[in-house]
PDB file of C-alpha atoms in Angstrom:
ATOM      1  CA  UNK A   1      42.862 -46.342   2.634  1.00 46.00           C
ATOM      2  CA  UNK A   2      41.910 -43.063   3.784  1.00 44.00           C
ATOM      3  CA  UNK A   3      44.433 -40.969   5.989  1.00 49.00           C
ATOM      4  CA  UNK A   4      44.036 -38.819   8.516  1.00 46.00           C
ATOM      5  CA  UNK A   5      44.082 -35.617   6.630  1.00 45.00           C
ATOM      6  CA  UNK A   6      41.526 -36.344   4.343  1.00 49.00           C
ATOM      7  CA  UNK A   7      39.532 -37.640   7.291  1.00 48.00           C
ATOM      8  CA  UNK A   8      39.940 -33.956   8.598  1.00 49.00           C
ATOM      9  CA  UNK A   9      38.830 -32.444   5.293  1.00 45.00           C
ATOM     10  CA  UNK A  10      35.775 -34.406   4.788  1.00 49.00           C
ATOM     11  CA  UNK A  11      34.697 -33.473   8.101  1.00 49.00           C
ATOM     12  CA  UNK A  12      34.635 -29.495   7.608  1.00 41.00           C
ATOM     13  CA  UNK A  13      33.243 -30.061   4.546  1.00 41.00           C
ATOM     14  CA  UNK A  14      30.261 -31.725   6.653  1.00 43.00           C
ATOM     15  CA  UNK A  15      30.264 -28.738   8.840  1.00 42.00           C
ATOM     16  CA  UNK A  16      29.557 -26.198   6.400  1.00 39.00           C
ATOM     17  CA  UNK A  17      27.002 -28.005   4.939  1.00 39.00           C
ATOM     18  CA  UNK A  18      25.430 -28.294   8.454  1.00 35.00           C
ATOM     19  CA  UNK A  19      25.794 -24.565   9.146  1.00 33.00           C
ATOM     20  CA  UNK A  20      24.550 -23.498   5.344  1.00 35.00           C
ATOM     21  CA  UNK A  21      21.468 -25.280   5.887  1.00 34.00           C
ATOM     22  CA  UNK A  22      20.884 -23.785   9.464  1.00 31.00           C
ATOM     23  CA  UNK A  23      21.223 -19.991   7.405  1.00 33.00           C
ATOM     24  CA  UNK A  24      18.481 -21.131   4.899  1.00 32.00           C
ATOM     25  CA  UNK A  25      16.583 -22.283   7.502  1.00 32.00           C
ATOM     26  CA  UNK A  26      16.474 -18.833   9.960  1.00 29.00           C
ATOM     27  CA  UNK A  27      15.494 -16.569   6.778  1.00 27.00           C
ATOM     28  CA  UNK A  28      12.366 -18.563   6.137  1.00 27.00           C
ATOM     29  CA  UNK A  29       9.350 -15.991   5.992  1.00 28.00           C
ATOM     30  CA  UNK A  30       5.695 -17.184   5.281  1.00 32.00           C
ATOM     31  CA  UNK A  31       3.756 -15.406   2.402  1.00 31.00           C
ATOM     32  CA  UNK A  32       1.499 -13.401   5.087  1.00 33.00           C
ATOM     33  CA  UNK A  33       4.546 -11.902   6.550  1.00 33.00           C
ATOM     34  CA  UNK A  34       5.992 -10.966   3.017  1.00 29.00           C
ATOM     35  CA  UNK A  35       2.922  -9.091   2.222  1.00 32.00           C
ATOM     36  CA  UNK A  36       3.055  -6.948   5.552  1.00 36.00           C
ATOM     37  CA  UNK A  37       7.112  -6.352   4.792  1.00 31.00           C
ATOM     38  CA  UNK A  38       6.976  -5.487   1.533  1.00 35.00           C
ATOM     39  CA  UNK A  39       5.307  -2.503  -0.070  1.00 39.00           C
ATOM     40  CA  UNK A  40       3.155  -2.702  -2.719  1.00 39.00           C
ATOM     41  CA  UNK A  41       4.351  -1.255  -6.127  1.00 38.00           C
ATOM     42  CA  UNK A  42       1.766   1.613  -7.160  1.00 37.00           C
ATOM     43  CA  UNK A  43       0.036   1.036 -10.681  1.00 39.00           C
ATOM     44  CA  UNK A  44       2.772   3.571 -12.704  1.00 38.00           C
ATOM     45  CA  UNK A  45       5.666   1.889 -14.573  1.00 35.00           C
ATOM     46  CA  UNK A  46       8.669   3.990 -13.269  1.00 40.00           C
ATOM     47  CA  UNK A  47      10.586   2.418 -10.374  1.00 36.00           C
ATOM     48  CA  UNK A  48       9.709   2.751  -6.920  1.00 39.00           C
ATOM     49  CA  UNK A  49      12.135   3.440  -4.419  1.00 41.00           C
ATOM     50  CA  UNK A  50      12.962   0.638  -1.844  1.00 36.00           C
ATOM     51  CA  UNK A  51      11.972   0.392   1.836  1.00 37.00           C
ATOM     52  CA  UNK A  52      14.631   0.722   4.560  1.00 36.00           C
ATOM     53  CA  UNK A  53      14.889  -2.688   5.891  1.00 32.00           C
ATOM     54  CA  UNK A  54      14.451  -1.210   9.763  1.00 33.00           C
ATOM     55  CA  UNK A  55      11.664   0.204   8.479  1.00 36.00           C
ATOM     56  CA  UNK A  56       9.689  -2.193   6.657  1.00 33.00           C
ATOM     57  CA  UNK A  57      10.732  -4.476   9.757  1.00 33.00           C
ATOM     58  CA  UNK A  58       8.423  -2.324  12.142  1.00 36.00           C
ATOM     59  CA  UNK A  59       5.719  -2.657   9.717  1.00 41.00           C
ATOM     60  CA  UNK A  60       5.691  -6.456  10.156  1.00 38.00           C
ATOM     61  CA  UNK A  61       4.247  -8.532  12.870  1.00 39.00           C
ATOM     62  CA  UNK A  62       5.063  -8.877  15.336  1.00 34.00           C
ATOM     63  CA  UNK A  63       5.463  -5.939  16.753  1.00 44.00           C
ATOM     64  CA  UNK A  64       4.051  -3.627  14.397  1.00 58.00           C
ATOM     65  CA  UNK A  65       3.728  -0.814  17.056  1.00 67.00           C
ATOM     66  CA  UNK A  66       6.820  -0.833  18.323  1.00 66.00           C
ATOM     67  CA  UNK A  67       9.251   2.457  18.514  1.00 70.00           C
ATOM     68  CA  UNK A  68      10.539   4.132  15.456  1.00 78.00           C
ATOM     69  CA  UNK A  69      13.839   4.915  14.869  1.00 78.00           C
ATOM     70  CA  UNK A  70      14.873   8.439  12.607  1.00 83.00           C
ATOM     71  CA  UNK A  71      11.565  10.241  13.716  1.00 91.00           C
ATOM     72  CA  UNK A  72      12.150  14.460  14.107  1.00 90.00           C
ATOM     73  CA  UNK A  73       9.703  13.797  17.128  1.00 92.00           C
ATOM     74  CA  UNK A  74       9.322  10.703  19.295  1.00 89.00           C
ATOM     75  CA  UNK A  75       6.449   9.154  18.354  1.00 89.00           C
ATOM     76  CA  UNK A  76       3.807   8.474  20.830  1.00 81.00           C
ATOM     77  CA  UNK A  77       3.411   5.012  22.666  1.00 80.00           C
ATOM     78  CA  UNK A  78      -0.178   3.696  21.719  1.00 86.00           C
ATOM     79  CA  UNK A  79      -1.650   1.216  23.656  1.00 84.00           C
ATOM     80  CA  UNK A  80      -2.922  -1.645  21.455  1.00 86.00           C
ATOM     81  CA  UNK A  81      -5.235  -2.539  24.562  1.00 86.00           C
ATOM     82  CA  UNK A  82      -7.172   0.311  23.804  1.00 87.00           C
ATOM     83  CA  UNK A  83      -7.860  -0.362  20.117  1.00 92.00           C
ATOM     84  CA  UNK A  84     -10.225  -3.339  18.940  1.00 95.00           C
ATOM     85  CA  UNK A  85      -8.225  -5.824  17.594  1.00 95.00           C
ATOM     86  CA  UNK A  86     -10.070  -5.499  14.170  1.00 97.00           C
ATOM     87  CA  UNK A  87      -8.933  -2.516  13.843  1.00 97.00           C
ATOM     88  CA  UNK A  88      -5.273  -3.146  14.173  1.00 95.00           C
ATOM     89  CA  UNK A  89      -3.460  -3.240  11.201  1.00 96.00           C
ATOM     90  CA  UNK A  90      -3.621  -6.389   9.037  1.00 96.00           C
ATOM     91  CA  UNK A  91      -3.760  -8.357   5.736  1.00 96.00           C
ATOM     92  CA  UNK A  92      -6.878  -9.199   4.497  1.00 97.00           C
ATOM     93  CA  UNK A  93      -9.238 -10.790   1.440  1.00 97.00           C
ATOM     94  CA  UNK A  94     -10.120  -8.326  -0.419  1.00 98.00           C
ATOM     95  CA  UNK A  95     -11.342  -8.267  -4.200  1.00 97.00           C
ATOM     96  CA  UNK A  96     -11.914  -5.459  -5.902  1.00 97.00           C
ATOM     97  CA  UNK A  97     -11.376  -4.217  -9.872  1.00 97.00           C
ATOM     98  CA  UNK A  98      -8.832  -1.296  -8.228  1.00 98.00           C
ATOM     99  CA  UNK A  99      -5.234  -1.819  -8.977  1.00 97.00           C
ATOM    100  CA  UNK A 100      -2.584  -2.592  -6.384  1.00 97.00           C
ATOM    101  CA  UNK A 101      -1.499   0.785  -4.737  1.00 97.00           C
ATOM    102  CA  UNK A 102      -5.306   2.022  -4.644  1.00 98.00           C
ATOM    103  CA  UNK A 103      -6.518   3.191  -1.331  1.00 98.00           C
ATOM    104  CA  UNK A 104     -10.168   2.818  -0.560  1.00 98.00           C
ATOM    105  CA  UNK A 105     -11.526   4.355   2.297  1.00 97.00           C
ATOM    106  CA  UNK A 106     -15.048   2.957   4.145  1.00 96.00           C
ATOM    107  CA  UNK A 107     -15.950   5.403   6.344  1.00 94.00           C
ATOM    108  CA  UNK A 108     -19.183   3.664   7.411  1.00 94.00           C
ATOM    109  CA  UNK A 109     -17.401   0.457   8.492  1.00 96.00           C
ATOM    110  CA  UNK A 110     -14.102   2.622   9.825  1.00 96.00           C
ATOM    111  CA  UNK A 111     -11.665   1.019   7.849  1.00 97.00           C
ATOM    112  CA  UNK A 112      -9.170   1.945   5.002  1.00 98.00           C
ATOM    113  CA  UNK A 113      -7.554  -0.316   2.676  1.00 98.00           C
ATOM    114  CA  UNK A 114      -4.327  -0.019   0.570  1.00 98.00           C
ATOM    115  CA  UNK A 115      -5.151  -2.935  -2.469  1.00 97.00           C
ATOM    116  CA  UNK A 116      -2.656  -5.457  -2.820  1.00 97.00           C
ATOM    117  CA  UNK A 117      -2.337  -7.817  -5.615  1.00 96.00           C
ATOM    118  CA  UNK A 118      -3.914 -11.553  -5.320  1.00 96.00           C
ATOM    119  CA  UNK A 119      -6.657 -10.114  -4.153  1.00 97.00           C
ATOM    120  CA  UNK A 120      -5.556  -9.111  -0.386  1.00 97.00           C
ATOM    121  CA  UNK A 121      -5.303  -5.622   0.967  1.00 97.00           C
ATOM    122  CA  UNK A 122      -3.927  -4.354   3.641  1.00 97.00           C
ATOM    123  CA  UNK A 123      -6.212  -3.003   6.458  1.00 98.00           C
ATOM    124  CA  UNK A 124      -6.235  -0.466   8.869  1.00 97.00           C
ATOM    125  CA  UNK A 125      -8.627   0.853  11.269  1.00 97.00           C
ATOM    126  CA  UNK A 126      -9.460   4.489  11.157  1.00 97.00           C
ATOM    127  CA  UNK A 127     -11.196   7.303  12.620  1.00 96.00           C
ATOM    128  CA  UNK A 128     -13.603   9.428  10.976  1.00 93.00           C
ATOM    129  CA  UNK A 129     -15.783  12.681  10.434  1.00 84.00           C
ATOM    130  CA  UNK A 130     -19.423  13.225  12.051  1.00 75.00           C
ATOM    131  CA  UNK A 131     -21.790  12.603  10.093  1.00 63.00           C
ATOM    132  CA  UNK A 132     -21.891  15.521   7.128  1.00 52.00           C
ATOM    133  CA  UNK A 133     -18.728  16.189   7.175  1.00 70.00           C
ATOM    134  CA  UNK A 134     -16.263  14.538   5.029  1.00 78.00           C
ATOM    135  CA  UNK A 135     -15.839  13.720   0.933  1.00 87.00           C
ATOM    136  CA  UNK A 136     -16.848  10.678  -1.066  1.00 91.00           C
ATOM    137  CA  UNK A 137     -15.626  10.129  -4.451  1.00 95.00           C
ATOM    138  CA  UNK A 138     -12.395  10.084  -6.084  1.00 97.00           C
ATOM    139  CA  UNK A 139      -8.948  11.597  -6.015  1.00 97.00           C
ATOM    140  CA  UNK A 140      -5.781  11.129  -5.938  1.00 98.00           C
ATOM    141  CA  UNK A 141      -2.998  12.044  -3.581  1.00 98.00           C
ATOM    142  CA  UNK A 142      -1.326  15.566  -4.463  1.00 98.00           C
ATOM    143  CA  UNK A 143       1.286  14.873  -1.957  1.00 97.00           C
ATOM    144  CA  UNK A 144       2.912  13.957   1.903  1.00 98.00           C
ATOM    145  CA  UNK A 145       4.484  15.635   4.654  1.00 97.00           C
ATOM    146  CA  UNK A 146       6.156  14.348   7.448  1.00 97.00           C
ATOM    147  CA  UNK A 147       5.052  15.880  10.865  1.00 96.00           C
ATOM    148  CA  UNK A 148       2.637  18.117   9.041  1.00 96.00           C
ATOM    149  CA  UNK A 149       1.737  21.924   9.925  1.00 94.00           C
ATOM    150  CA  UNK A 150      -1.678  22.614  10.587  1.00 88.00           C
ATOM    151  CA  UNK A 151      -4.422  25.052  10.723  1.00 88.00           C
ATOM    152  CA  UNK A 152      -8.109  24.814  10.533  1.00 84.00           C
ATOM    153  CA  UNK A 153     -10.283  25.768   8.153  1.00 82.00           C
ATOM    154  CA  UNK A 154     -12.109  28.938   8.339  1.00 88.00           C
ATOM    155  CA  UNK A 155     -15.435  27.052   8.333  1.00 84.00           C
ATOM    156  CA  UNK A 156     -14.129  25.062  11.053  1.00 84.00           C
ATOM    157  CA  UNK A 157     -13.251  28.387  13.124  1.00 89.00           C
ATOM    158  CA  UNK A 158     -16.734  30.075  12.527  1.00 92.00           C
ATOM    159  CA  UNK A 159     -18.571  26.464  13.690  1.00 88.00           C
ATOM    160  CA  UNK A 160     -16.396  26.540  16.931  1.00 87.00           C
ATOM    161  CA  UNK A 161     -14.289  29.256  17.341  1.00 90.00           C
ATOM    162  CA  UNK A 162     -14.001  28.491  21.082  1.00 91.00           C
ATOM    163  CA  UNK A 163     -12.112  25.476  19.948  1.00 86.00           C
ATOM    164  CA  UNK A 164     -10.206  26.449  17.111  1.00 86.00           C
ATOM    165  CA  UNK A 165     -10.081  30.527  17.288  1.00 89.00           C
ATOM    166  CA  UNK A 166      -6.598  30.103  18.973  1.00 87.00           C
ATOM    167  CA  UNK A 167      -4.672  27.667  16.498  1.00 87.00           C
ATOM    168  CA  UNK A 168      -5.926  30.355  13.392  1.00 89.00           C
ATOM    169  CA  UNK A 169      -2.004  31.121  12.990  1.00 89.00           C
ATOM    170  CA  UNK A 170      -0.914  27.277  11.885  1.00 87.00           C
ATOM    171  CA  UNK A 171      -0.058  24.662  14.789  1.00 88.00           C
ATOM    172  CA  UNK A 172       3.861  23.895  14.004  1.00 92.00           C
ATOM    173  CA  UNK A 173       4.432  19.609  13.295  1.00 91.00           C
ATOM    174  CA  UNK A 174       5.249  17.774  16.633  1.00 91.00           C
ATOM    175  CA  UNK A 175       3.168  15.546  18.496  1.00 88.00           C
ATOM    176  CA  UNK A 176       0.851  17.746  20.265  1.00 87.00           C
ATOM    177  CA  UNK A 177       0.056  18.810  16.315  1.00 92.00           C
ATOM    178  CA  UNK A 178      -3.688  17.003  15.421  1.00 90.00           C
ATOM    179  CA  UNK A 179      -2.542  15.827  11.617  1.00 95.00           C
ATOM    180  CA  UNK A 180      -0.103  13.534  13.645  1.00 95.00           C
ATOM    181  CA  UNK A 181       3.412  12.196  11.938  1.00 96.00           C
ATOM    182  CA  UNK A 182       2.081  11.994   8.668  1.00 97.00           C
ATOM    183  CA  UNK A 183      -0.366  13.877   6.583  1.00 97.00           C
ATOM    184  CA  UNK A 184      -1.469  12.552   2.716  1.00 98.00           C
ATOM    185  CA  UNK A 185      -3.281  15.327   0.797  1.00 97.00           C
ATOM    186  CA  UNK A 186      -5.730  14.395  -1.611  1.00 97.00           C
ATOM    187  CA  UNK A 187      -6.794  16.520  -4.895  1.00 97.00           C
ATOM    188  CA  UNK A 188      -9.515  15.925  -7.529  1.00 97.00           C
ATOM    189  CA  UNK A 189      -8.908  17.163 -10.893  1.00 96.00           C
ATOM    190  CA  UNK A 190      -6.147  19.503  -9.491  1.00 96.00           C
ATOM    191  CA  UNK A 191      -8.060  21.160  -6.560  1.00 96.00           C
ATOM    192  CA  UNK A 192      -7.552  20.241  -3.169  1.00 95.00           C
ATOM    193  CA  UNK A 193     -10.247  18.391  -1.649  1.00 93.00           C
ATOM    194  CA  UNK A 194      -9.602  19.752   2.083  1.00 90.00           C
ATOM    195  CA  UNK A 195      -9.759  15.824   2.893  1.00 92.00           C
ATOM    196  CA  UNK A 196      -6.909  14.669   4.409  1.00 94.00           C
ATOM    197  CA  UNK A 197      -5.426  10.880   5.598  1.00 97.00           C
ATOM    198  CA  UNK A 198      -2.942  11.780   9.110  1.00 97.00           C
ATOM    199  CA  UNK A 199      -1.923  10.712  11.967  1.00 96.00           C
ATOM    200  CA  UNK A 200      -3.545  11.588  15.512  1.00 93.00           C
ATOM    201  CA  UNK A 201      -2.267  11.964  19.076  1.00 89.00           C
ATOM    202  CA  UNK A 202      -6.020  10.991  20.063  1.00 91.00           C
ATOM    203  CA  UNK A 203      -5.694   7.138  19.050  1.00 92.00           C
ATOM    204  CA  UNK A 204      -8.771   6.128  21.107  1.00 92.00           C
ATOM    205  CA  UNK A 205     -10.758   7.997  18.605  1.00 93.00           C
ATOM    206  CA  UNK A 206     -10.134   4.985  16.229  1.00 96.00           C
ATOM    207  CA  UNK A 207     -12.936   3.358  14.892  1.00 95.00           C
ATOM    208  CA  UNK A 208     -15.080   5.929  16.081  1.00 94.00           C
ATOM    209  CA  UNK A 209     -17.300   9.382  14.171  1.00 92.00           C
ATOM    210  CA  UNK A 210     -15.464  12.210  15.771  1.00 84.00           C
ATOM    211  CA  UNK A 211     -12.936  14.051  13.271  1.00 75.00           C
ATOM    212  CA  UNK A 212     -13.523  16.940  11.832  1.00 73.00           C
ATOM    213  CA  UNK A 213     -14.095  15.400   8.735  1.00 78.00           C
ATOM    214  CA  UNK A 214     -11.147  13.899   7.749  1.00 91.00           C
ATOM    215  CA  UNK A 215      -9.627  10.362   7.936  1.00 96.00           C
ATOM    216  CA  UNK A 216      -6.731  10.286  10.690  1.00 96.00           C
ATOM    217  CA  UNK A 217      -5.132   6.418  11.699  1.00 97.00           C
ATOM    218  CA  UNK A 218      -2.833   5.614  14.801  1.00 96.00           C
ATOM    219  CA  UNK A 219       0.308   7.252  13.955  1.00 95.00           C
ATOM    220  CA  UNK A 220       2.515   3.731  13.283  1.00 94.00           C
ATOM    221  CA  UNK A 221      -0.032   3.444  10.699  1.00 96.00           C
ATOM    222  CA  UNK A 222      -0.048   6.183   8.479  1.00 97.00           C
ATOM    223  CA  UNK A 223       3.526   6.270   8.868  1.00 95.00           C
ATOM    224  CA  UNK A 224       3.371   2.872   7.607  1.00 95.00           C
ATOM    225  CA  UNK A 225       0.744   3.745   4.631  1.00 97.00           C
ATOM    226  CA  UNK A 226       2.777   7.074   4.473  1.00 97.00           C
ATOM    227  CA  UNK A 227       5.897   4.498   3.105  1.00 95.00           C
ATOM    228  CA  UNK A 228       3.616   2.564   0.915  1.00 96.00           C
ATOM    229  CA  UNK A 229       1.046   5.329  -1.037  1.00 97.00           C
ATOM    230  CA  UNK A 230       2.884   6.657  -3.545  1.00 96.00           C
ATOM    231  CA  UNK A 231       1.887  10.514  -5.095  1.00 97.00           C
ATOM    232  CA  UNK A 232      -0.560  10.340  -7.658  1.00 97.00           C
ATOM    233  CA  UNK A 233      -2.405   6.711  -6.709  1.00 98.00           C
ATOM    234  CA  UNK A 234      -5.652   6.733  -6.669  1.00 98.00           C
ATOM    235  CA  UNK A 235      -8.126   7.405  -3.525  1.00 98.00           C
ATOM    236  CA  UNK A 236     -11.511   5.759  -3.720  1.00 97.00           C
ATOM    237  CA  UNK A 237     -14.065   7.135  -0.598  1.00 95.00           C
ATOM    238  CA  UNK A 238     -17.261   5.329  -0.757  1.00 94.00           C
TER     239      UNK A 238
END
């Protein structure tokens, strides 16, 4: 015969069985959202450091866009609206014989692609130079900088010094600055390329020929390939 008391303990026992499977339940996450959350490894064999969780949430979807917390500057609101849903960041199909971490830029179909493994990349829309202006090849990335100082060229000040005569001191990082939150510098065979990957506080000049010649992405989304891209991968331009 059963007494009361065991009657009691049987029936917490049933309640934390209920409530464990309810916990198992709430951190299911589908494989498409895993890719977007968690950054891809590059190529190298030392240890990459880990994501903040806050962070690797606002890469994720949805929203991917959203505010980001720990920025020197505010980071601008962009208006999805304004930007062609292809492209907004997202995974993708994507074989190719370069190793997860690689970035390949295709300027002609304004897109750039960090490779993922199992064939999928991530992609993001981008905007890019006029036509002549720009590098194809190979390189790698030299290195980052958050909120980025800027100054242009001389060749850019002699094609339009109306334009860019006034910033020939340096433009301090903020968001009025044109490299945007981020700025990824690439080299080739240790010489610097002039060809950067940034940010912009223009983001309806995504997915269109306007830059000066280098690549520049909505701000949440070189911040976001700013967290991924480690130095040294490899940059493929076609």
């Amino acid at each position: 015969m059963i007494d009361e008391t065991d009657g009691q303990a049987r029936g917490v026992l049933k309640a934390l069985a209920l409530l464990a499977c309810m916990g198992l339940g709430a951190c299911t996450t589908n494989a498409s959202n895993v890719a977007l959350l968690a950054p891809q490894a590059a190529a190298t064999p030392e240890a990459q450091p880990a994501v903040a969780a806050e962070e690797a949430s606002a890469s994720a979807t949805p929203p991917r866009y959203g505010q980001r917390k720990n920025e020197r500057f505010t980071v601008p609101v962009e208006d999805l609206a304004a930007i062609p849903q292809k492209y907004q960041r997202q995974l993708v199909d994507y074989p190719t014989e370069n190793v997860p971490g690689t970035i390949v830029v295709d300027p002609k179909n304004r897109f750039l692609y960090l490779v993922q493994a199992n064939g999928k990349a991530l992609r993001y829309g981008v905007g890019v130079g006029a036509a002549g202006r720009g590098f194809s090849g190979t390189a790698d990335v030299a290195y980052k900088q958050e909120w980025p100082r800027w100054r242009p060229t001389d060749s850019m000040i002699a094609r339009a010094p109306e334009r860019y005569k006034k910033h020939e001191n340096g433009v301090e990082g903020g968001p009025g600055n044109p490299l945007g939150a981020r700025a990824i510098y690439l080299f080739k065979d240790g010489q610097d390329t002039y060809y950067r990957i940034h940010g912009t506080n223009q983001p309806d000049s995504i997915g269109k020929a306007v830059s000066a010649g280098c690549i520049r992405m909505l701000n949440n989304d070189v911040i976001d390939l700013y967290e991924r891209v480690r130095k040294g991968a490899k940059v493929v331009v076609l």
